[in-house]
Amino acid sequence: MKYSSIAGTGAYLPERVMANKDFEAMVDTSDEWIRERTGIKRRHIAAEDQTTSDMALEAALKALQMAGVSKEDIDLIIVATTTPDKVFPSTACIVQRRLGVSGFAAFDVHAACAGFIYALDVANRFIKTGGASCVLVIGAETYSRIINWKDRSTCVLFGDGAGAIVLKAADKPGVMSTHIHADGRHEDSLHVPAGISSGYDLVQREEAFIHMKGNEVFRAAVGVLDAIARETLSINGVQPGDIDWLIPHQANLRIISAAAKKLDLPMDRVVVTVDQHANTSSASIPLALDVAVRDGRVQRGDLLLFEAFGAGFTWGSALVRY
Ligand code: COA
């Protein structure tokens, strides 16, 4: 039986930082409201000419370096993104070309804010079944391009960035289990109505931006994240107290705190980056993981619980021995 294990992590954040105060001149909001309701203080915003593959590539190079893996060793690239550079080719193919390698499979996974967990699930299955042995799993997003900058209820919530891991075949886990779910009935709660087959004309209007029923999303996220955390722990025979670090999708500090509280986990065992990055969708978990690995909080041997919730609705979790 083969297992997969995280060999290295990497991240990239664009240079430009937007503080909450910067929104006060744009919409009817305040630094205080944003901090209190979301926990967000600032976010990084991509430069005008910066794309998702630019950020994905930077994060990937750092992960490869930490893993001590050469790009020639990679035999699969999966990019989780809902904001690809182009309709096609996939961002994963663009990253592959820019790394200067070719031949092996590369594809994108589209599961909104749960995208990284979906990509990790797929990569883990590839490794376990012998289909790959060294996978670049990347979450990268440029949400600033689908934000309606006139809508105060959504524009303050998101940021840009990328995170990556190198997932390698190993004799023992590593990734102990992954769990992914979806419920497509909630399409209207969180969506960007414009799309290719829906018509490019929509892109000219506000339909090309994020539409969200914030309260509905909030309530659903808190409920399913608790259920999936319990599903994950019970399948592995693990108690909440055994978790060294909860590394959740970073959408709202209140959602994160509620998830931790339901598991009886103190906040000093939760990696929080939403204050610095806001919601970077599929990039948020690998970004948070990289921050905590590089600042020394996450150590080899630690037990990590990842959990995420996003549009679809999609949600998922993974229990990982780092
Ligand atoms: N600044 C000031 N006021 C704002 C605001 C902002 N940026 N955004 C919304 N408001 C206002 C609303 O218009 C509303 O005003 P009203 O009472 O006059 O109608 C009031 O604040 C309360 O709005 P409400 O939506 O009930 O606030 P909330 O406490 O639920 O917080 C969110 C709103 C969006 C922060 C919260 O619902 C949330 O985080 N939802 C989940 C979002 C999410 O995680 N999405 C991604 C999932 S991957």
Short mmCIF file of C-alpha atoms and ligand atoms in Angstrom, two decimals, residues 28-30 33-34 37-38 113 152-153 156-158 190 212 214-215 217-218 249 251-252 254-255 279 309-311, ligand 1:
data_model
loop_
_atom_site.label_atom_id
_atom_site.label_comp_id
_atom_site.label_asym_id
_atom_site.label_seq_id
_atom_site.Cartn_x
_atom_site.Cartn_y
_atom_site.Cartn_z
CA ASP A 28 -19.89 52.74 2.81
CA THR A 29 -17.84 50.65 5.22
CA SER A 30 -15.30 51.01 8.03
CA TRP A 33 -16.98 46.83 10.75
CA ILE A 34 -14.70 44.67 8.62
CA ARG A 37 -17.59 40.97 11.35
CA THR A 38 -14.80 39.11 9.51
CA CYS A 113 -12.97 27.64 -1.86
CA ARG A 152 -19.52 46.48 0.25
CA SER A 153 -20.94 43.13 1.31
CA VAL A 156 -13.93 43.60 1.53
CA LEU A 157 -13.80 39.82 1.92
CA PHE A 158 -11.34 38.57 -0.69
CA LEU A 190 -22.71 31.99 -3.84
CA MET A 212 -23.30 36.06 -2.26
CA GLY A 214 -23.59 36.04 3.19
CA ASN A 215 -25.82 34.84 6.01
CA VAL A 217 -23.21 30.85 3.40
CA PHE A 218 -22.15 31.58 6.96
CA HIS A 249 -10.09 27.66 4.87
CA ALA A 251 -13.03 33.06 4.95
CA ASN A 252 -14.14 34.66 8.19
CA ARG A 254 -16.08 33.96 13.16
CA ILE A 255 -16.53 30.80 11.04
CA ASN A 279 -10.27 34.97 1.69
CA PHE A 309 -16.19 25.19 2.44
CA GLY A 310 -17.07 27.01 -0.75
CA ALA A 311 -19.42 27.75 -3.62
N1 COA B 1 -19.41 47.43 5.83
C1 COA B 1 -20.44 47.89 6.55
N2 COA B 1 -21.63 47.30 6.58
C2 COA B 1 -21.79 46.19 5.85
C3 COA B 1 -20.77 45.65 5.06
C4 COA B 1 -19.54 46.31 5.07
N3 COA B 1 -18.48 45.88 4.35
N4 COA B 1 -21.23 44.54 4.45
C5 COA B 1 -22.49 44.39 4.83
N5 COA B 1 -22.83 45.38 5.66
C6 COA B 1 -24.11 45.63 6.30
C7 COA B 1 -25.27 44.98 5.59
O1 COA B 1 -25.68 45.77 4.48
C8 COA B 1 -26.30 44.91 6.68
O2 COA B 1 -26.91 46.17 6.79
P1 COA B 1 -28.49 46.29 7.05
O3 COA B 1 -28.70 45.59 8.38
O4 COA B 1 -28.70 47.75 7.07
O5 COA B 1 -29.13 45.56 5.92
C9 COA B 1 -25.47 44.69 7.94
O6 COA B 1 -24.12 45.06 7.59
C10 COA B 1 -25.47 43.27 8.42
O7 COA B 1 -25.27 42.43 7.31
P2 COA B 1 -25.15 40.89 7.48
O8 COA B 1 -24.99 40.28 6.13
O9 COA B 1 -26.23 40.37 8.37
O10 COA B 1 -23.76 40.82 8.29
P3 COA B 1 -23.05 39.55 8.82
O11 COA B 1 -22.74 39.74 10.23
O12 COA B 1 -23.73 38.29 8.40
O13 COA B 1 -21.67 39.60 8.05
C11 COA B 1 -20.56 38.59 6.18
C12 COA B 1 -21.64 39.56 6.63
C13 COA B 1 -20.54 38.57 4.68
C14 COA B 1 -19.23 39.06 6.73
C15 COA B 1 -20.91 37.19 6.75
O14 COA B 1 -22.23 36.86 6.45
C16 COA B 1 -20.02 36.13 6.19
O15 COA B 1 -18.84 36.10 6.45
N6 COA B 1 -20.60 35.17 5.45
C17 COA B 1 -19.82 34.09 4.89
C18 COA B 1 -19.02 34.63 3.75
C19 COA B 1 -18.06 33.64 3.26
O16 COA B 1 -17.40 33.03 4.02
N7 COA B 1 -18.00 33.52 1.94
C20 COA B 1 -17.09 32.71 1.29
C21 COA B 1 -17.35 31.29 1.59
S1 COA B 1 -16.04 30.39 0.94
#
